[in-house]
PDB file of C-alpha atoms in Angstrom:
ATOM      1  CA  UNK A 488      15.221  26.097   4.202  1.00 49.00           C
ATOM      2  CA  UNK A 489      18.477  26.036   6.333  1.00 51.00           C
ATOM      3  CA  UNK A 490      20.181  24.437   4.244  1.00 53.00           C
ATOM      4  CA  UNK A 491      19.391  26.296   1.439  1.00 53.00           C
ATOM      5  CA  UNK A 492      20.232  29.443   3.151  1.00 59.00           C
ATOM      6  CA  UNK A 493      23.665  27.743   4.487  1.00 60.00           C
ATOM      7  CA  UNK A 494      24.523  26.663   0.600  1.00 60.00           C
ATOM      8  CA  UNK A 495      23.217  30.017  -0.868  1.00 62.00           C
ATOM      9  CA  UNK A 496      26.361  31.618  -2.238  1.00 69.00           C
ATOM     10  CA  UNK A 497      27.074  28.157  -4.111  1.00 71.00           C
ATOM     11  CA  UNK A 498      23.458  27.236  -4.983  1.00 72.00           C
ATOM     12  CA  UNK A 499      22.132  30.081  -6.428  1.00 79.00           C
ATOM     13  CA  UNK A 500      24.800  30.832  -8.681  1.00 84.00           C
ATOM     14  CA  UNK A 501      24.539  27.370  -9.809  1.00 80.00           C
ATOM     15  CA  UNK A 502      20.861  27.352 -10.392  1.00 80.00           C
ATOM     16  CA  UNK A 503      21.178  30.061 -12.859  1.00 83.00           C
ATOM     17  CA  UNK A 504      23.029  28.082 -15.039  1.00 86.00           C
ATOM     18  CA  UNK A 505      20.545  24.876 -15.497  1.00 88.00           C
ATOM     19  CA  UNK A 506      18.216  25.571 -18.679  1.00 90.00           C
ATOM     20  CA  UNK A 507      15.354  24.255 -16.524  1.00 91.00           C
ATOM     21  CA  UNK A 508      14.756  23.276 -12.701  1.00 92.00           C
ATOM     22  CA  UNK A 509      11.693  20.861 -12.406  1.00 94.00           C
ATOM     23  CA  UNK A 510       9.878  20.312  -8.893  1.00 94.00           C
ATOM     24  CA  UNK A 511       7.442  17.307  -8.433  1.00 95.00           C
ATOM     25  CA  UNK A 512       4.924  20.078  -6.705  1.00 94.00           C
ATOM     26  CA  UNK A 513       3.436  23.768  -6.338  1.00 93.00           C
ATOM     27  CA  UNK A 514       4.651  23.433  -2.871  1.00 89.00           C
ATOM     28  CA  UNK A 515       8.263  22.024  -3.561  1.00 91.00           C
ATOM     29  CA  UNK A 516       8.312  24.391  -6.364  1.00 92.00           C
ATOM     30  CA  UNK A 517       7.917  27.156  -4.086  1.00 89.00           C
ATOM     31  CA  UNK A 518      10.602  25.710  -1.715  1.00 84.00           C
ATOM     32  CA  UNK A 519      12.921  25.282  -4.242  1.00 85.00           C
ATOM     33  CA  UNK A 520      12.375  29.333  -5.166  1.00 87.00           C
ATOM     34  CA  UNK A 521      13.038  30.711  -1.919  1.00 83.00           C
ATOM     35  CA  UNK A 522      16.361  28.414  -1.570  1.00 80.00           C
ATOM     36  CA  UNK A 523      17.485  28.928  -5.320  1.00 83.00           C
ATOM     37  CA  UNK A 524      15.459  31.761  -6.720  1.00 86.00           C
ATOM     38  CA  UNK A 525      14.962  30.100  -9.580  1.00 88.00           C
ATOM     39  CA  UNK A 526      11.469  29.258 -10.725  1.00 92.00           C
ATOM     40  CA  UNK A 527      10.830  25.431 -11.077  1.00 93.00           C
ATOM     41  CA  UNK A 528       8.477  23.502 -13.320  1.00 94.00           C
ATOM     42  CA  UNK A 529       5.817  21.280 -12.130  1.00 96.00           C
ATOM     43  CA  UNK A 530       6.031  17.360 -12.949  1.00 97.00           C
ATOM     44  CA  UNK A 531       4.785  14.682 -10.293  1.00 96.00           C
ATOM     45  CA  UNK A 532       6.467  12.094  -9.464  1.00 96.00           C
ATOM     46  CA  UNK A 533       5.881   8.881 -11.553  1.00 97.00           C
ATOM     47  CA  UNK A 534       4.175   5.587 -10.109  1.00 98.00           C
ATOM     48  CA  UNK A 535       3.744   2.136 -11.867  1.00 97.00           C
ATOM     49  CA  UNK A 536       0.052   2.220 -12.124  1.00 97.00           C
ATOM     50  CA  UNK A 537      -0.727  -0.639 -14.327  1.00 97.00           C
ATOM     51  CA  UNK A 538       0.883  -3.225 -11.476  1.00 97.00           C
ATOM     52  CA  UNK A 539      -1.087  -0.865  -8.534  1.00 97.00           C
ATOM     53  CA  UNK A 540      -4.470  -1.070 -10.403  1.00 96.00           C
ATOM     54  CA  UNK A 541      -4.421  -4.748 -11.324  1.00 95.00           C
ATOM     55  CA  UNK A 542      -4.600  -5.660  -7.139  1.00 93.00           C
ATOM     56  CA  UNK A 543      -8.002  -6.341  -5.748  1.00 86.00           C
ATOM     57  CA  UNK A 544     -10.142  -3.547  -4.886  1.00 71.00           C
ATOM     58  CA  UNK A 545     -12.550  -5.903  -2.797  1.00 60.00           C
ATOM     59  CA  UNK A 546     -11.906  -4.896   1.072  1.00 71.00           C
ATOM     60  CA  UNK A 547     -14.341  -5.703   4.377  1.00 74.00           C
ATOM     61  CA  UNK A 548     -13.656  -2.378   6.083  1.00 71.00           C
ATOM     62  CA  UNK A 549     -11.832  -3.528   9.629  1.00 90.00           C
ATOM     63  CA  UNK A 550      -7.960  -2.624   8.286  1.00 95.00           C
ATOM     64  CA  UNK A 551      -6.451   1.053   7.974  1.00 97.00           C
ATOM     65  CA  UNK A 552      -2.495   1.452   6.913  1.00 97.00           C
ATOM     66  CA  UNK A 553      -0.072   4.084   7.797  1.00 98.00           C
ATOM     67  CA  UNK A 554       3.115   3.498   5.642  1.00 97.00           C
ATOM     68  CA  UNK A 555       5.703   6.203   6.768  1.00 96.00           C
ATOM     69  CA  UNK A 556       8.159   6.537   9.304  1.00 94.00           C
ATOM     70  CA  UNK A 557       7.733   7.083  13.334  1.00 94.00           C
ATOM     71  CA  UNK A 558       8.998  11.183  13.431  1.00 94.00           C
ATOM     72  CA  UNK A 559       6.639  13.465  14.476  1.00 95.00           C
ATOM     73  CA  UNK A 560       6.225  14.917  11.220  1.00 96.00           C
ATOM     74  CA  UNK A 561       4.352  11.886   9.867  1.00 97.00           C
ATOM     75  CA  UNK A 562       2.006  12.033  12.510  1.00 98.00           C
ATOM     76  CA  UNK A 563       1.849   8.687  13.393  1.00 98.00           C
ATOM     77  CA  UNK A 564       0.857   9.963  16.893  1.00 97.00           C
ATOM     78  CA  UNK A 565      -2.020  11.659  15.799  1.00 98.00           C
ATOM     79  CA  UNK A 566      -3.235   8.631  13.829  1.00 98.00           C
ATOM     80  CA  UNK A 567      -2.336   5.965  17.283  1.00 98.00           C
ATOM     81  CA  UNK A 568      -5.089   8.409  18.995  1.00 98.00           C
ATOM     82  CA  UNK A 569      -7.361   8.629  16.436  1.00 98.00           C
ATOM     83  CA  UNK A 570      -7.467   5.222  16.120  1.00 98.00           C
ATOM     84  CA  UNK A 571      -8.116   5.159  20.161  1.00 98.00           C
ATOM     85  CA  UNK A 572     -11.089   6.556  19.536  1.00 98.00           C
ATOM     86  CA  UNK A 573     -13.008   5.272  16.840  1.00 97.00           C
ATOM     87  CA  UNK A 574     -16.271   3.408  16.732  1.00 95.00           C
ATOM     88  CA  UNK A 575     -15.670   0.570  14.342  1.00 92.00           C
ATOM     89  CA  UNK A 576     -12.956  -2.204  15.156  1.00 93.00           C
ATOM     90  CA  UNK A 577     -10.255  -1.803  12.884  1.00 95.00           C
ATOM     91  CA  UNK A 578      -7.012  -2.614  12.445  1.00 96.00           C
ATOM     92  CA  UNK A 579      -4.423  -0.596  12.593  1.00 97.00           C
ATOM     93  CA  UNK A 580      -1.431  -1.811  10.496  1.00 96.00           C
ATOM     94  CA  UNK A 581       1.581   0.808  10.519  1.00 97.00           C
ATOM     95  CA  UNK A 582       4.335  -0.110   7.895  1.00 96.00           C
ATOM     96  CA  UNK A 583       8.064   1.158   7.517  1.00 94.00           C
ATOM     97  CA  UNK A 584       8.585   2.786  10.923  1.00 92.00           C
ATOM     98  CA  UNK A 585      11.924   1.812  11.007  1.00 90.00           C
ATOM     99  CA  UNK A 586      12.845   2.626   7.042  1.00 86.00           C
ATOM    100  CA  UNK A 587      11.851   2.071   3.593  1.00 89.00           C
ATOM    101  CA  UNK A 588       9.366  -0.473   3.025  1.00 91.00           C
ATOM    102  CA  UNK A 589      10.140  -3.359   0.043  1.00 93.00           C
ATOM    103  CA  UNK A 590       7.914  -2.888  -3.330  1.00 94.00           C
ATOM    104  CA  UNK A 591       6.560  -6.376  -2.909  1.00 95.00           C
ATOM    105  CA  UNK A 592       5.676  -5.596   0.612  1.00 95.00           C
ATOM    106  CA  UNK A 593       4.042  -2.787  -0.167  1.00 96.00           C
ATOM    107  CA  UNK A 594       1.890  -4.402  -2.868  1.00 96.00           C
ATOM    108  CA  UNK A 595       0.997  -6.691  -0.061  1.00 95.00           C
ATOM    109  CA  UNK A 596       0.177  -4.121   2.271  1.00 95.00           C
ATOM    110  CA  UNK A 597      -2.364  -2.269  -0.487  1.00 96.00           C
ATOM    111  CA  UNK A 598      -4.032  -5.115  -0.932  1.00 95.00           C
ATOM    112  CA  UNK A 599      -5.155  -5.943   2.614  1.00 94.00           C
ATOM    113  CA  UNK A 600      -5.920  -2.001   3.153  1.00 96.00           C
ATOM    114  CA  UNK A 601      -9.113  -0.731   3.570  1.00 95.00           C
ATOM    115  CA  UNK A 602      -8.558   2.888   4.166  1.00 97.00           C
ATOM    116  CA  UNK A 603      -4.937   4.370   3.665  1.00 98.00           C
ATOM    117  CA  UNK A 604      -4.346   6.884   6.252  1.00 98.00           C
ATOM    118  CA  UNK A 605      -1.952   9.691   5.424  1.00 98.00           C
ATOM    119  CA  UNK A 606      -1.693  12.708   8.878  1.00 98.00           C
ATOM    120  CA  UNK A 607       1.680  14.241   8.382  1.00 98.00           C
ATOM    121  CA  UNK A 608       1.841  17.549  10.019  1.00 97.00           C
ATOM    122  CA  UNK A 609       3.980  19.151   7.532  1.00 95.00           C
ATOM    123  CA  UNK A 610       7.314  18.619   5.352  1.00 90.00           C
ATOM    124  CA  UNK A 611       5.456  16.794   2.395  1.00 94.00           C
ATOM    125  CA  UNK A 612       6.222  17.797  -1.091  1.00 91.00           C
ATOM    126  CA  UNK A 613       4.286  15.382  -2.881  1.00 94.00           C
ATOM    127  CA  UNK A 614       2.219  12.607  -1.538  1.00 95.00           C
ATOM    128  CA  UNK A 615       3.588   9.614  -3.345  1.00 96.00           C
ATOM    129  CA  UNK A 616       2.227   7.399  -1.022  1.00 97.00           C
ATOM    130  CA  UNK A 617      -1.204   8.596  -1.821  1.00 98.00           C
ATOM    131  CA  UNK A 618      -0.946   8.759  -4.940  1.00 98.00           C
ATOM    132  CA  UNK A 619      -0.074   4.726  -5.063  1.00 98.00           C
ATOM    133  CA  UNK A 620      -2.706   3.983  -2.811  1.00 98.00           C
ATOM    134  CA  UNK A 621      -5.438   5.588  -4.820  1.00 98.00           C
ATOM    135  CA  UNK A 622      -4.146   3.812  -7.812  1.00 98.00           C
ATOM    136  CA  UNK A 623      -4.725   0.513  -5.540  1.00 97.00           C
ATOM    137  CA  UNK A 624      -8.503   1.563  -5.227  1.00 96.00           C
ATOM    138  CA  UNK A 625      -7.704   2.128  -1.716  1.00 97.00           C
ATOM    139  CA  UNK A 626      -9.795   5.404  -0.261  1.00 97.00           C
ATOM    140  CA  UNK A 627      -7.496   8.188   1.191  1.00 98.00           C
ATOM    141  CA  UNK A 628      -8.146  10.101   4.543  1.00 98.00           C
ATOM    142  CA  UNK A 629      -5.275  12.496   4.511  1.00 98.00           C
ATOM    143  CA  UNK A 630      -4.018  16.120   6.245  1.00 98.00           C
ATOM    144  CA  UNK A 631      -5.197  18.585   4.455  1.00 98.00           C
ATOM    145  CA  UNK A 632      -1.532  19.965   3.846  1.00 97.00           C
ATOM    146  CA  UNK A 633      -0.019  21.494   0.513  1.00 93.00           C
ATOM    147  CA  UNK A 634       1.272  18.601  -0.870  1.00 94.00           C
ATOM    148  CA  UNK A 635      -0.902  16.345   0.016  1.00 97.00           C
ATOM    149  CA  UNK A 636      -3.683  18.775  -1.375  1.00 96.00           C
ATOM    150  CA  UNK A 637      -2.391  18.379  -4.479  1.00 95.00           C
ATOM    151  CA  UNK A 638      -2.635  15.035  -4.991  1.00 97.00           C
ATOM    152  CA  UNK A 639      -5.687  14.161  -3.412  1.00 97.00           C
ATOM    153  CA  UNK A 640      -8.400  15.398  -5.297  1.00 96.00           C
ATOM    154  CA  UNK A 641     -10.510  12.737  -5.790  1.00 97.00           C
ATOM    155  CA  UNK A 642     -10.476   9.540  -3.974  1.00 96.00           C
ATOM    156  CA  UNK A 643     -10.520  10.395  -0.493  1.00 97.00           C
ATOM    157  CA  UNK A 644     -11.176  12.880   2.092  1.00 98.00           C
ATOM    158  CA  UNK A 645      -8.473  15.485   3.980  1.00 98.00           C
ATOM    159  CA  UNK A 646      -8.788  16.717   7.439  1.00 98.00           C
ATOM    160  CA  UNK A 647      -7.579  19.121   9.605  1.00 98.00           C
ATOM    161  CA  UNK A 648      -3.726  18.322  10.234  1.00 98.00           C
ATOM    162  CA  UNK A 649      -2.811  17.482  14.272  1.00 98.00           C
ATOM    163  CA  UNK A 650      -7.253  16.933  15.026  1.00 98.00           C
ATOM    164  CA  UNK A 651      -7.459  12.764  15.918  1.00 98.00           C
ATOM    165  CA  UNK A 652     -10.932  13.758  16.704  1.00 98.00           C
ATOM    166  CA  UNK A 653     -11.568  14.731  12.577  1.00 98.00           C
ATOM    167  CA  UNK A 654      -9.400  12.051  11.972  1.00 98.00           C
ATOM    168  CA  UNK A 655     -11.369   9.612  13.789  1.00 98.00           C
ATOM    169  CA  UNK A 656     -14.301  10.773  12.506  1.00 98.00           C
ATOM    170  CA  UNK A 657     -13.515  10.588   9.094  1.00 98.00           C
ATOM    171  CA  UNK A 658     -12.294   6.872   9.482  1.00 97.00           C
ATOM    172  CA  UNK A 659     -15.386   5.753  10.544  1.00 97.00           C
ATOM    173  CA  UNK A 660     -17.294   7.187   8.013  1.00 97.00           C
ATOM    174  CA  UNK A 661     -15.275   5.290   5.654  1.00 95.00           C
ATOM    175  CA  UNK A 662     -15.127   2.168   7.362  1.00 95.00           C
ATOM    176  CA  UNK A 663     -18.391   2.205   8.058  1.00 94.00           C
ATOM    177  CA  UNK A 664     -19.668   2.510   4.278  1.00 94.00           C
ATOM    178  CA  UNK A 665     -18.636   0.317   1.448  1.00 93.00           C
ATOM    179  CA  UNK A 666     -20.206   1.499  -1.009  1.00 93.00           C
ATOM    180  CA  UNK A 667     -18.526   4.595  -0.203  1.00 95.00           C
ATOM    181  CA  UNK A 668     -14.718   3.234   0.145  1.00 95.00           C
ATOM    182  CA  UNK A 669     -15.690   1.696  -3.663  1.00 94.00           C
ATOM    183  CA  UNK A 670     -16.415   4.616  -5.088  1.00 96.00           C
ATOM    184  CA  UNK A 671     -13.640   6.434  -3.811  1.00 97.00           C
ATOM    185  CA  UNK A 672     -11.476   3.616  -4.838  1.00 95.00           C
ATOM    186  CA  UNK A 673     -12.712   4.293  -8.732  1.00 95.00           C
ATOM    187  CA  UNK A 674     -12.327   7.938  -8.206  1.00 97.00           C
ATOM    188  CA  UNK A 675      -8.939   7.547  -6.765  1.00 97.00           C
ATOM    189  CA  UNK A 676      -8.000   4.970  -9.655  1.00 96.00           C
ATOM    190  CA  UNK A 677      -8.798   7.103 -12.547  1.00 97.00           C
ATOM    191  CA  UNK A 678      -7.214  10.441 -10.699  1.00 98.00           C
ATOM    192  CA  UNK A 679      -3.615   8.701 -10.030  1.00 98.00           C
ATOM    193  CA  UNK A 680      -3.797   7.739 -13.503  1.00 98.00           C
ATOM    194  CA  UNK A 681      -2.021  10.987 -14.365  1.00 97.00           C
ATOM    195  CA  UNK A 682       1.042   9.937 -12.885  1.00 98.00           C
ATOM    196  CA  UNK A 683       1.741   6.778 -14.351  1.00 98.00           C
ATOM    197  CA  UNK A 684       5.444   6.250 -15.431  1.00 97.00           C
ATOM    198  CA  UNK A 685       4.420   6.617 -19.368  1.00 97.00           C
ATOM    199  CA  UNK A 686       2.955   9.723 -18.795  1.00 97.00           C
ATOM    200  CA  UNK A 687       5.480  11.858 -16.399  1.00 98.00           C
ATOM    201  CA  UNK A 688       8.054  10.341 -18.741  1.00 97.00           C
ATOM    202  CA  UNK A 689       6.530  12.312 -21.743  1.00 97.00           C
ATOM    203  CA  UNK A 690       6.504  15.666 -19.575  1.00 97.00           C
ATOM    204  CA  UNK A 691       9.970  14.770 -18.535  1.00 97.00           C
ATOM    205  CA  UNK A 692      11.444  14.377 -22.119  1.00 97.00           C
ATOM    206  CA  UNK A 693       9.459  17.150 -23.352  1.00 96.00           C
ATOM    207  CA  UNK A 694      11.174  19.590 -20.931  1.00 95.00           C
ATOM    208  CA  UNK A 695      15.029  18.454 -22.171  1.00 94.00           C
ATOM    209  CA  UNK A 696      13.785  18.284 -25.823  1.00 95.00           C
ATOM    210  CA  UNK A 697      12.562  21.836 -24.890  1.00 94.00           C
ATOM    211  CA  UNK A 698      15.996  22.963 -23.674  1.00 93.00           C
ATOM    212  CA  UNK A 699      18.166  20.837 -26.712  1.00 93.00           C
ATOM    213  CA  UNK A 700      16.378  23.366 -29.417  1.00 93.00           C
ATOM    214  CA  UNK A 701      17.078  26.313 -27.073  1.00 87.00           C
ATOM    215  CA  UNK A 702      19.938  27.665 -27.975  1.00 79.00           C
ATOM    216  CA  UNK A 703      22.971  29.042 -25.944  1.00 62.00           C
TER     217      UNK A 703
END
């Protein structure tokens, strides 16, 4: 919000001019309010779901990705002692430390995943990377954060932000039982449906179509 508060005498006046703000959560809708105070609508961000659900879905339960950068805010700490403590032997693969990660990297990544692990602390709007994930029929264990709630309502399991231990336990659970990582894989595949491209597009052009037959 410092910025927000910094740009206030320009921003605000300009928000009350757009015919409508949109915000790709509850939680950066919110945000967006207290920086513009202007109420925003809610539509997700879009994924291309028809490429994420046509990779395999068949896993052997030793691999968990992180795909995020190293700041604290991701967590990536949390998850390194987490991982120091689990019971099953399991990779740890961590992916785009350094900076944004290439699609077809990415694809690759999904594929090989078992378990997507997600344990920002805070500072996440929408959890796109979750939301790709489940549409790769890879299970979720994510912080149970705002926007990260949001998103993952079926096809994985949250836990208490900053607790490796819950972490930890939650990862073994998971990589311990296939038949559990498959059917959070389905659930998670049929959930992130919703925000394929097609879809978010419609919402998007109904909100300008909305505004063109408003008049003034």
């Amino acid at each position: 919000l410092l910025w927000y508060a910094v740009f206030a005498p320009v921003v605000r006046p300009a928000a009350r001019r757009l015919a409508a703000c949109l915000a790709v959560s509850p939680a950066a809708a919110e945000y967006a309010r207290r920086g513009t105070g202007r109420a925003s609508e809610v539509v997700p961000n879009g994924i291309d779901h028809e490429e994420l659900a046509r990779l395999p879905a068949a896993r052997e339960g030793g691999r968990i990705l992180f795909v995020g950068r190293d700041e604290p805010r991701k967590g990536l700490d949390v998850l390194r002692r987490a991982h120091a403590l689990l019971e099953a032997d399991a990779e740890l693969a961590v992916v785009g430390p350094d900076g944004p990660v290439p699609h077809e990297r990415l694809l690759e990544e999904l594929s090989r995943a078992d378990v997507l692990a997600a344990p920002s602390l805070r500072g996440e709007s929408f959890g796109l990377v979750l939301a790709e994930a489940m549409a790769a029929g890879v299970p979720v264990v994510a912080s149970d954060i705002a926007g990260f709630r949001v998103v993952l309502r079926a096809g994985g399991v949250l836990v208490p932000p900053g607790d490796p231990t819950a972490l930890a336990g939650a990862l073994d659970r998971l990589l311990a039982d296939e038949s559990e990582r498959r059917r959070l894989g389905e659930e998670g595949r049929r959930e992130a449906a919703q925000y394929a491209w097609p879809r978010v597009a419609e919402r998007v052009l109904a909100v300008y179509e909305r505004c063109l037959a408003t008049p003034g």
